[in-house]
Short mmCIF file of N, CA, C and O in Angstrom, two decimals:
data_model
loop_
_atom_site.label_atom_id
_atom_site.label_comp_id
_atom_site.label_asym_id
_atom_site.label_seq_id
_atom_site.Cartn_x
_atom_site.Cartn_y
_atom_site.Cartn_z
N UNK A 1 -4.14 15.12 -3.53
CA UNK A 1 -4.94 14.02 -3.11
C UNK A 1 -6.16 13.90 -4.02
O UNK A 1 -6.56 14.91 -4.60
N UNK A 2 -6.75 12.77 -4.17
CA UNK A 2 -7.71 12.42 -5.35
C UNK A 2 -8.52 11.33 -4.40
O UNK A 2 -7.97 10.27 -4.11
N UNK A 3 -9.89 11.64 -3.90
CA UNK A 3 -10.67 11.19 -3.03
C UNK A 3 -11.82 11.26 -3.37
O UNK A 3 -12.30 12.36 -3.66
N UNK A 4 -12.83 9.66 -3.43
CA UNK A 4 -14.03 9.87 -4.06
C UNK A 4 -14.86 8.61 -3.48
O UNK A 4 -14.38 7.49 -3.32
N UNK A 5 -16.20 8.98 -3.18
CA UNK A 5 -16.71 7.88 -2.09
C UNK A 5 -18.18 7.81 -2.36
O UNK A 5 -18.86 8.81 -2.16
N UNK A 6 -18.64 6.87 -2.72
CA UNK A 6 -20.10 6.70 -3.09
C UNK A 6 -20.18 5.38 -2.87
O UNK A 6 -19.21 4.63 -2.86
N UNK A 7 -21.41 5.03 -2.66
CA UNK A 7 -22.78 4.11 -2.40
C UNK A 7 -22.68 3.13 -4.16
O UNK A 7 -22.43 3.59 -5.27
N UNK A 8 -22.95 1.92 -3.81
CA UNK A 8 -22.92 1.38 -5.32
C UNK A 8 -25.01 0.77 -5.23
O UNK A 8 -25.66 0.73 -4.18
N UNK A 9 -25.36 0.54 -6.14
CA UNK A 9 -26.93 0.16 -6.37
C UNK A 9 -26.97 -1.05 -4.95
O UNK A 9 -27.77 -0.62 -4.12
N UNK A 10 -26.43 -2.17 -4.56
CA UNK A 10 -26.24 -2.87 -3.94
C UNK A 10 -26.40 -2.70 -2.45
O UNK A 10 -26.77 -3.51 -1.60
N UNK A 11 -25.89 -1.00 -2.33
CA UNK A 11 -25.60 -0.15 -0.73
C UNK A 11 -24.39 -0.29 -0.41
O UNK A 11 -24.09 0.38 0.58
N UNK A 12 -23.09 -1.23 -1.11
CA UNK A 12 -21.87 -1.24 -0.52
C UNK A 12 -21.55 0.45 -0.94
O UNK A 12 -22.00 1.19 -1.82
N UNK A 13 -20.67 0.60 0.03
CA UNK A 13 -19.94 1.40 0.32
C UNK A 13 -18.49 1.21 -0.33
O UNK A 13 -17.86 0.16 -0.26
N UNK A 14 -17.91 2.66 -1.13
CA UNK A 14 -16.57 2.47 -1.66
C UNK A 14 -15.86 4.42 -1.32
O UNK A 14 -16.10 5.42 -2.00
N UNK A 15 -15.12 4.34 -0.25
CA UNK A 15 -14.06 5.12 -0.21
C UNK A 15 -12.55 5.10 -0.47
O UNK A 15 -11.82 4.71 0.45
N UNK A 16 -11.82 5.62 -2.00
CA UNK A 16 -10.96 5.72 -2.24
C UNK A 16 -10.17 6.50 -2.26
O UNK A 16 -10.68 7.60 -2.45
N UNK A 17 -9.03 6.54 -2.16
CA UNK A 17 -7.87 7.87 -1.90
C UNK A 17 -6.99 7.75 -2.54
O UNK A 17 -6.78 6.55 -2.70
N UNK A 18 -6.25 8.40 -3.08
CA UNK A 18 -4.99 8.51 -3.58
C UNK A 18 -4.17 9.50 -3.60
O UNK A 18 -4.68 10.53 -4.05
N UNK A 19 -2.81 9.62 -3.18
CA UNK A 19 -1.82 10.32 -3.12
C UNK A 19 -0.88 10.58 -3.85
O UNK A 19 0.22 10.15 -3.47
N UNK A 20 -0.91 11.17 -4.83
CA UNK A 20 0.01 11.35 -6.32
C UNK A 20 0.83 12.02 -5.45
O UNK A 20 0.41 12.72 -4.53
N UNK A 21 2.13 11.82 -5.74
CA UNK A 21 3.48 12.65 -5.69
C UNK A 21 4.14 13.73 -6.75
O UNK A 21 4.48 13.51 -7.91
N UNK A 22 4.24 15.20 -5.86
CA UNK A 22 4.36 15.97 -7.60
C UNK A 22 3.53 17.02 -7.38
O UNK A 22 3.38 17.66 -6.34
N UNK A 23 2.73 17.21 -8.94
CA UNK A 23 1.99 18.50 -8.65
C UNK A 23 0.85 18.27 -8.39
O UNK A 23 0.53 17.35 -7.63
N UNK A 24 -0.05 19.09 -9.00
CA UNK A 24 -1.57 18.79 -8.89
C UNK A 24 -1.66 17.57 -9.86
O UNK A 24 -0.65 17.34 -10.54
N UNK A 25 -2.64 16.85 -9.99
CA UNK A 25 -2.72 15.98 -10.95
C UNK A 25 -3.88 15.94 -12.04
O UNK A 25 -5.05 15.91 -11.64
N UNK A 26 -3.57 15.93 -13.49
CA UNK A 26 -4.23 16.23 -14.58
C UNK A 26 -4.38 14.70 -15.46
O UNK A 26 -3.31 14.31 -15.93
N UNK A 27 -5.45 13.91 -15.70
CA UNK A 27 -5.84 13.42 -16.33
C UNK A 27 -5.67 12.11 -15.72
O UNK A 27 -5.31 11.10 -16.33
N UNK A 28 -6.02 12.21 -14.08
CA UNK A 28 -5.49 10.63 -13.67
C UNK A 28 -6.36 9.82 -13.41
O UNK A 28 -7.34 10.17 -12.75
N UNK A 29 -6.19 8.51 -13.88
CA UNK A 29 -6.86 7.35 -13.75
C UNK A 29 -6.36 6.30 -13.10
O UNK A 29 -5.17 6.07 -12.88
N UNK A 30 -7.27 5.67 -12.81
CA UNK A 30 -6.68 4.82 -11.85
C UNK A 30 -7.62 3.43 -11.61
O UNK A 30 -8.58 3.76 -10.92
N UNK A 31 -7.65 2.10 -11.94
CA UNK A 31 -8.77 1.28 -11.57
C UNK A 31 -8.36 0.45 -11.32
O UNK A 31 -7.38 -0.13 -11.79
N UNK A 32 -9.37 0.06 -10.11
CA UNK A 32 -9.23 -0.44 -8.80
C UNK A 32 -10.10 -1.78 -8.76
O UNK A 32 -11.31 -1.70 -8.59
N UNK A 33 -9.49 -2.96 -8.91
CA UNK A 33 -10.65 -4.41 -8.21
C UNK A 33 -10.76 -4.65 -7.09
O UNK A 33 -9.87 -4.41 -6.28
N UNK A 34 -11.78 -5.13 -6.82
CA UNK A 34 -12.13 -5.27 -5.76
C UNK A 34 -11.00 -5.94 -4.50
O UNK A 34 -10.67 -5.60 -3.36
N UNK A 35 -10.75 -6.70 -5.16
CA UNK A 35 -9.60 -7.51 -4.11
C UNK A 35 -8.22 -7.12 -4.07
O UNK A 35 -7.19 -7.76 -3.85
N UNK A 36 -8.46 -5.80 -4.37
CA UNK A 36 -7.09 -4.57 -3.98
C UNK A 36 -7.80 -3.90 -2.55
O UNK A 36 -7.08 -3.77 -1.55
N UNK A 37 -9.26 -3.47 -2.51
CA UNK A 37 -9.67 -2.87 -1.71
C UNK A 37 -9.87 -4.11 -0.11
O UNK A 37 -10.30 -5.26 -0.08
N UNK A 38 -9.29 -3.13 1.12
CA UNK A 38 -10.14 -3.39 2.01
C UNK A 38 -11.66 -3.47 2.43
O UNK A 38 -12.46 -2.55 2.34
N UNK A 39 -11.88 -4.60 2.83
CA UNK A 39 -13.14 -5.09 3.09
C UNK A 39 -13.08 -4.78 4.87
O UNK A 39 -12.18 -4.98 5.69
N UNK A 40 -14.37 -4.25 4.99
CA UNK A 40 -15.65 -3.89 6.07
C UNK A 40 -16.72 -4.10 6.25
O UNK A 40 -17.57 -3.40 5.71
N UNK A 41 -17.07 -5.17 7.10
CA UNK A 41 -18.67 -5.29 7.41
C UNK A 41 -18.95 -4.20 8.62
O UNK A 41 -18.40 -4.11 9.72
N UNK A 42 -19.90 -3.46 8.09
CA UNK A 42 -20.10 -1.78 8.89
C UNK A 42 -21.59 -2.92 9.86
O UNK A 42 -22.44 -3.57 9.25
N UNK A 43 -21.47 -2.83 11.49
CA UNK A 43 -22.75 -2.58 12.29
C UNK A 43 -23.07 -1.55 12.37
O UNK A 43 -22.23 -0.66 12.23
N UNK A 44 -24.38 -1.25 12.61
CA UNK A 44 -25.01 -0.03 12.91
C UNK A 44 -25.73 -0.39 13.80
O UNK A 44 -26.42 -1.28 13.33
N UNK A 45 -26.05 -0.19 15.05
CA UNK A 45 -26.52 -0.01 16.64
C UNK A 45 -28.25 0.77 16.58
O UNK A 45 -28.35 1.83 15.96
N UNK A 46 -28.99 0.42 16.96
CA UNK A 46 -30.50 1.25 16.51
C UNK A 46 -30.47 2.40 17.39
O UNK A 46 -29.70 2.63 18.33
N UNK A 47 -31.53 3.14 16.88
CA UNK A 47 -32.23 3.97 17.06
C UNK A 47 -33.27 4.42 17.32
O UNK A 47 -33.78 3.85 18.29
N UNK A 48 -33.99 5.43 16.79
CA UNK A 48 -35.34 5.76 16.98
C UNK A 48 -36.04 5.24 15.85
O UNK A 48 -35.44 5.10 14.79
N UNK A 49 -37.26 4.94 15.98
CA UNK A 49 -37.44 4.19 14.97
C UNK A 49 -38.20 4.75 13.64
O UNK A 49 -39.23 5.39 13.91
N UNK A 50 -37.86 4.63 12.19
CA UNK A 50 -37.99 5.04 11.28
C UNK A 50 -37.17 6.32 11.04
O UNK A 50 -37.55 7.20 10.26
N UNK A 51 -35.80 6.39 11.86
CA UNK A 51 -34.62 7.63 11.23
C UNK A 51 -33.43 6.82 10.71
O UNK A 51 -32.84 5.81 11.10
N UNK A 52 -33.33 7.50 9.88
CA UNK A 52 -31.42 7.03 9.60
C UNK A 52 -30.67 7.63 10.32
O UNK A 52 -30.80 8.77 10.77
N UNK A 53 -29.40 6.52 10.54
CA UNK A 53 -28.79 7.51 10.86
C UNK A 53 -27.32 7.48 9.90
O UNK A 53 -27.09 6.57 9.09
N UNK A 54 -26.43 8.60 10.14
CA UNK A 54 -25.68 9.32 9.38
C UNK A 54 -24.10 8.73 9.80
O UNK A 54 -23.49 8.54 10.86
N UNK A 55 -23.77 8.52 8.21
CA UNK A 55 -22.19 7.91 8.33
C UNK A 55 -21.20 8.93 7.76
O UNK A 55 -21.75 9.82 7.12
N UNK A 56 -20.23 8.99 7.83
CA UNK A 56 -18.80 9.63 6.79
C UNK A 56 -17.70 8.96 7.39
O UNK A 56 -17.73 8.48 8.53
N UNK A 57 -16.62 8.92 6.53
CA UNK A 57 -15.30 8.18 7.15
C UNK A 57 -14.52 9.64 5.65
O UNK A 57 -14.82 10.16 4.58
N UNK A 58 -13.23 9.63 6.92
CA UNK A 58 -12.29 10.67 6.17
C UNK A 58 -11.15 10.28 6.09
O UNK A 58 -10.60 9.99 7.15
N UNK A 59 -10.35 10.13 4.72
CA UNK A 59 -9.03 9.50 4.58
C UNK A 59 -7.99 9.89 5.28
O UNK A 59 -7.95 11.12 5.27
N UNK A 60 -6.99 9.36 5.98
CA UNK A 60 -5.44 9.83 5.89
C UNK A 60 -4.90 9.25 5.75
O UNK A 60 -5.11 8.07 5.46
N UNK A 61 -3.39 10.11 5.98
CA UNK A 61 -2.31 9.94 5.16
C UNK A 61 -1.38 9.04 6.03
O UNK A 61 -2.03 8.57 6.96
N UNK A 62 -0.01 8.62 6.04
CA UNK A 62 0.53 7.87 7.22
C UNK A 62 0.63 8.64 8.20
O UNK A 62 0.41 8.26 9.35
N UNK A 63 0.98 9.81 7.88
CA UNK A 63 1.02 10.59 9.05
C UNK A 63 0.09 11.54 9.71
O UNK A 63 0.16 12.63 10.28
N UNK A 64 -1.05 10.41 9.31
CA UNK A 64 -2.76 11.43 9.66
C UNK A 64 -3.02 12.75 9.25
O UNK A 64 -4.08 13.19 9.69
N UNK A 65 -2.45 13.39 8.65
CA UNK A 65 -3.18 14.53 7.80
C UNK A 65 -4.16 14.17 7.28
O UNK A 65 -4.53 13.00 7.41
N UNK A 66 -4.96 15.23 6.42
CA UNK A 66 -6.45 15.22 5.94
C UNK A 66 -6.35 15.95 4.74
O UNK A 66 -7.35 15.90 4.02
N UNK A 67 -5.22 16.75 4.28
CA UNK A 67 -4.69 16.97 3.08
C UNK A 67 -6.09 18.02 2.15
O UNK A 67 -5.80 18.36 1.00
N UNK A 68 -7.20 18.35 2.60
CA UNK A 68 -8.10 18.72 1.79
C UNK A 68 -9.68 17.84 1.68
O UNK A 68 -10.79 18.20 1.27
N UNK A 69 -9.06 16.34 2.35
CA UNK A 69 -10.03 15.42 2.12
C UNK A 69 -11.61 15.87 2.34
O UNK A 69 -11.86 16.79 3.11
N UNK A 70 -12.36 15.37 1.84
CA UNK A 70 -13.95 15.65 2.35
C UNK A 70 -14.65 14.00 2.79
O UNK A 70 -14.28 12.85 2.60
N UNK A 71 -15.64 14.53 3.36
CA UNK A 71 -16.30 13.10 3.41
C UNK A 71 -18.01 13.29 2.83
O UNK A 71 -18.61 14.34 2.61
N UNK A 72 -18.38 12.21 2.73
CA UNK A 72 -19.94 12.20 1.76
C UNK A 72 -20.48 11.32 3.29
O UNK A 72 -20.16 10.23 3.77
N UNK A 73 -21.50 12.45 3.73
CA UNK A 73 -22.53 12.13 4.76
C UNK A 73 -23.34 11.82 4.34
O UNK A 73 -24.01 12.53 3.59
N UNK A 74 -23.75 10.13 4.79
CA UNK A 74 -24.85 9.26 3.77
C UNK A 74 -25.37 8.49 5.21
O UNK A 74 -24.81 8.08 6.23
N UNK A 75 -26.81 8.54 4.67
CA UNK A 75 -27.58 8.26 5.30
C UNK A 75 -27.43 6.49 5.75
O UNK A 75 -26.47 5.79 5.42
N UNK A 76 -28.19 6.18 6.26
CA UNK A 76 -27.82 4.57 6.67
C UNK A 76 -28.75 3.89 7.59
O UNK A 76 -28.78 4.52 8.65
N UNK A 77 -29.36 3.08 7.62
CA UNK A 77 -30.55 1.96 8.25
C UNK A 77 -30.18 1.58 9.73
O UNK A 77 -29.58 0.54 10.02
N UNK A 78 -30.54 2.41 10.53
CA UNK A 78 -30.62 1.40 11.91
C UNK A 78 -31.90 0.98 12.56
O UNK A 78 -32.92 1.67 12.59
N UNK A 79 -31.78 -0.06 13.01
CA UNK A 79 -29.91 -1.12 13.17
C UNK A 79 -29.87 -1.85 11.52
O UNK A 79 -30.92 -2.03 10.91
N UNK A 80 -28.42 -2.24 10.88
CA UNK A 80 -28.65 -2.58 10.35
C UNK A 80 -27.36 -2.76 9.68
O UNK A 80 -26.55 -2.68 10.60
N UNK A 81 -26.55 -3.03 8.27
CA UNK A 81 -24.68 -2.87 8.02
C UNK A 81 -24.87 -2.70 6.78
O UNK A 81 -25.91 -2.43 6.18
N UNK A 82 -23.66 -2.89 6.34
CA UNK A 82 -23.22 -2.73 5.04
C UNK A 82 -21.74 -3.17 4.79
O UNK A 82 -20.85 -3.12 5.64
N UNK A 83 -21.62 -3.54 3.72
CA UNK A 83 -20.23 -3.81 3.42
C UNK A 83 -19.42 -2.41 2.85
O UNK A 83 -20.12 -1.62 2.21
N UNK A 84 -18.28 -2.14 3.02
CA UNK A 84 -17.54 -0.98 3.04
C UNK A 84 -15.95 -1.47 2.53
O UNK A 84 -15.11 -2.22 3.04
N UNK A 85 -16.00 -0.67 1.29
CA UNK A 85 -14.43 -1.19 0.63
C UNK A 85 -13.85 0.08 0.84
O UNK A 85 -14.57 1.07 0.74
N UNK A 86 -12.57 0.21 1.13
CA UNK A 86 -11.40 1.17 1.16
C UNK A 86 -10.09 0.95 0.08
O UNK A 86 -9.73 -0.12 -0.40
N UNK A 87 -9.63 1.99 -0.11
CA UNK A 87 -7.89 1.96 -0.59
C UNK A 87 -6.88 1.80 0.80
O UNK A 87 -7.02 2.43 1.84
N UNK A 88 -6.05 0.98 0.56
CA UNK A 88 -4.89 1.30 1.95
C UNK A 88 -3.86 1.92 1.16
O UNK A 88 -2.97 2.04 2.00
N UNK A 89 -3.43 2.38 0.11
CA UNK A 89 -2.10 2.48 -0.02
C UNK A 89 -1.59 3.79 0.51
O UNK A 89 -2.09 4.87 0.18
N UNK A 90 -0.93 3.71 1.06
CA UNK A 90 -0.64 5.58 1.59
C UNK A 90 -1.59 5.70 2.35
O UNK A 90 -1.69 6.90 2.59
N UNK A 91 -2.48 5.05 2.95
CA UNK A 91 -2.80 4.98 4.22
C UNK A 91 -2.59 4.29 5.63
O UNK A 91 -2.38 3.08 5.66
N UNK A 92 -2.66 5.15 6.97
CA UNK A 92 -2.09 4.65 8.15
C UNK A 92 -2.90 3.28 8.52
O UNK A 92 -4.10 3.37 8.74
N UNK A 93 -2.37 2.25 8.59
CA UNK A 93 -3.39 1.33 8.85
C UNK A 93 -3.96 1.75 10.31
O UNK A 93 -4.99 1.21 10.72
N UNK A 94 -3.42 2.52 10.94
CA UNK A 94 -4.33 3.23 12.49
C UNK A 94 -5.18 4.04 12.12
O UNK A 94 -5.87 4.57 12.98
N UNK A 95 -5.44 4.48 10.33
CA UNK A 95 -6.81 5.17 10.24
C UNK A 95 -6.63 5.29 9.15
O UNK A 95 -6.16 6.19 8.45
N UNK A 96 -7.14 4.04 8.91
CA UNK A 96 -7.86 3.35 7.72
C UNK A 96 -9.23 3.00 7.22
O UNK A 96 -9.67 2.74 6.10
N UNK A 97 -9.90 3.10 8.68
CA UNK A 97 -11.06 2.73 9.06
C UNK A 97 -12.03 4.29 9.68
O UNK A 97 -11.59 5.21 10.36
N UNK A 98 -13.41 4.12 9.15
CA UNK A 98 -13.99 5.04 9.51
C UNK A 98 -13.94 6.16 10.44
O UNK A 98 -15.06 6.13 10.95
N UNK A 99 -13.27 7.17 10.98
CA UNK A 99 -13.64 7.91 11.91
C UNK A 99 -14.88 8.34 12.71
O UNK A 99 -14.71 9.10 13.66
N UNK A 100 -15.56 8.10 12.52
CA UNK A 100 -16.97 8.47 13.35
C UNK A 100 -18.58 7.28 12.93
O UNK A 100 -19.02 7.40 11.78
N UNK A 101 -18.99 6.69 13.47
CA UNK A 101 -19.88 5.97 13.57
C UNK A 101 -21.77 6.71 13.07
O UNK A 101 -22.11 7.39 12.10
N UNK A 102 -22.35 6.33 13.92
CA UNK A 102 -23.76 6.89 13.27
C UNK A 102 -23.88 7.53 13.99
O UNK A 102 -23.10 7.55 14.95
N UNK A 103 -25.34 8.70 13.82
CA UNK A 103 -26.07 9.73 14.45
C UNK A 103 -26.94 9.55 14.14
O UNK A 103 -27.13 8.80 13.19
N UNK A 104 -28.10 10.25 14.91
CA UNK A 104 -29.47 10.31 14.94
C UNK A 104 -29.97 11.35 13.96
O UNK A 104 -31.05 11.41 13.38
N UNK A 105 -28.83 12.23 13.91
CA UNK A 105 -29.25 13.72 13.19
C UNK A 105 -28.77 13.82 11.71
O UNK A 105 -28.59 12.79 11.05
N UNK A 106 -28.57 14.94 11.24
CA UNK A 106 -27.85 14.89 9.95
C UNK A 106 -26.79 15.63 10.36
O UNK A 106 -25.97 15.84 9.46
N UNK A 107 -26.48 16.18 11.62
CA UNK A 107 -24.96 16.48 11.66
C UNK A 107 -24.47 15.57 12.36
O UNK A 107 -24.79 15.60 13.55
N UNK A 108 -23.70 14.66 11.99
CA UNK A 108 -23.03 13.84 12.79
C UNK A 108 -21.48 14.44 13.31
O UNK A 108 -20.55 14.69 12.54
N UNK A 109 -21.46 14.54 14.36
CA UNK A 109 -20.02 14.94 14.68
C UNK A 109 -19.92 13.73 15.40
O UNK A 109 -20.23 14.25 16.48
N UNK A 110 -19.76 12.74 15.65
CA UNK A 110 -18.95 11.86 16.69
C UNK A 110 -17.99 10.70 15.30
O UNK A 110 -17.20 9.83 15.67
#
């Protein structure tokens, strides 16, 4: 699996995945336009005021595994959104979409 998720200057959000078939994979590239990716307008619900709170979304596979995946816990404006692009390919469209919403803290478990 080949998974990589960052913030662009703008604040959109880009989580991509990919599932090579085979071995490990050595020298792979891959580029992606925009209008391959799923589009997300992210709400965010407030808070206390002057905290962020904390996002991650974690890829799977069709058959919901997590394969190694990580997620990048990034901070985020409440109340407030963002636009959020994804990969679907080899992903379950039943979780495709973020797993866990915001927190108040920097550990977000929900």
């Amino acid at each position: 699996m080949i998974n990589s998720q960052w913030t662009s200057p703008a604040g959109d959000f880009h989580g991509l995945t990919f599932y090579p078939r085979g071995n490990v994979p050595t020298g792979y590239v891959r580029a992606v336009k925009r209008d391959q990716l799923a589009h997300v307008r992210a709400s965010f619900g407030g808070g206390p005021d002057g905290k962020p709170g904390m996002r991650y979304a974690f890829p799977y596979t069709r058959s919901g595994e997590r394969h190694g995946a990580y997620a990048n816990l990034q901070p985020v404006k409440i109340p407030g959104g963002r636009d959020e692009y994804y990969t679907t390919e080899d992903v379950s469209c039943g979780r495709c979409r973020p797993t866990c919403g915001t927190s108040r803290s920097s550990s977000a478990d929900r």
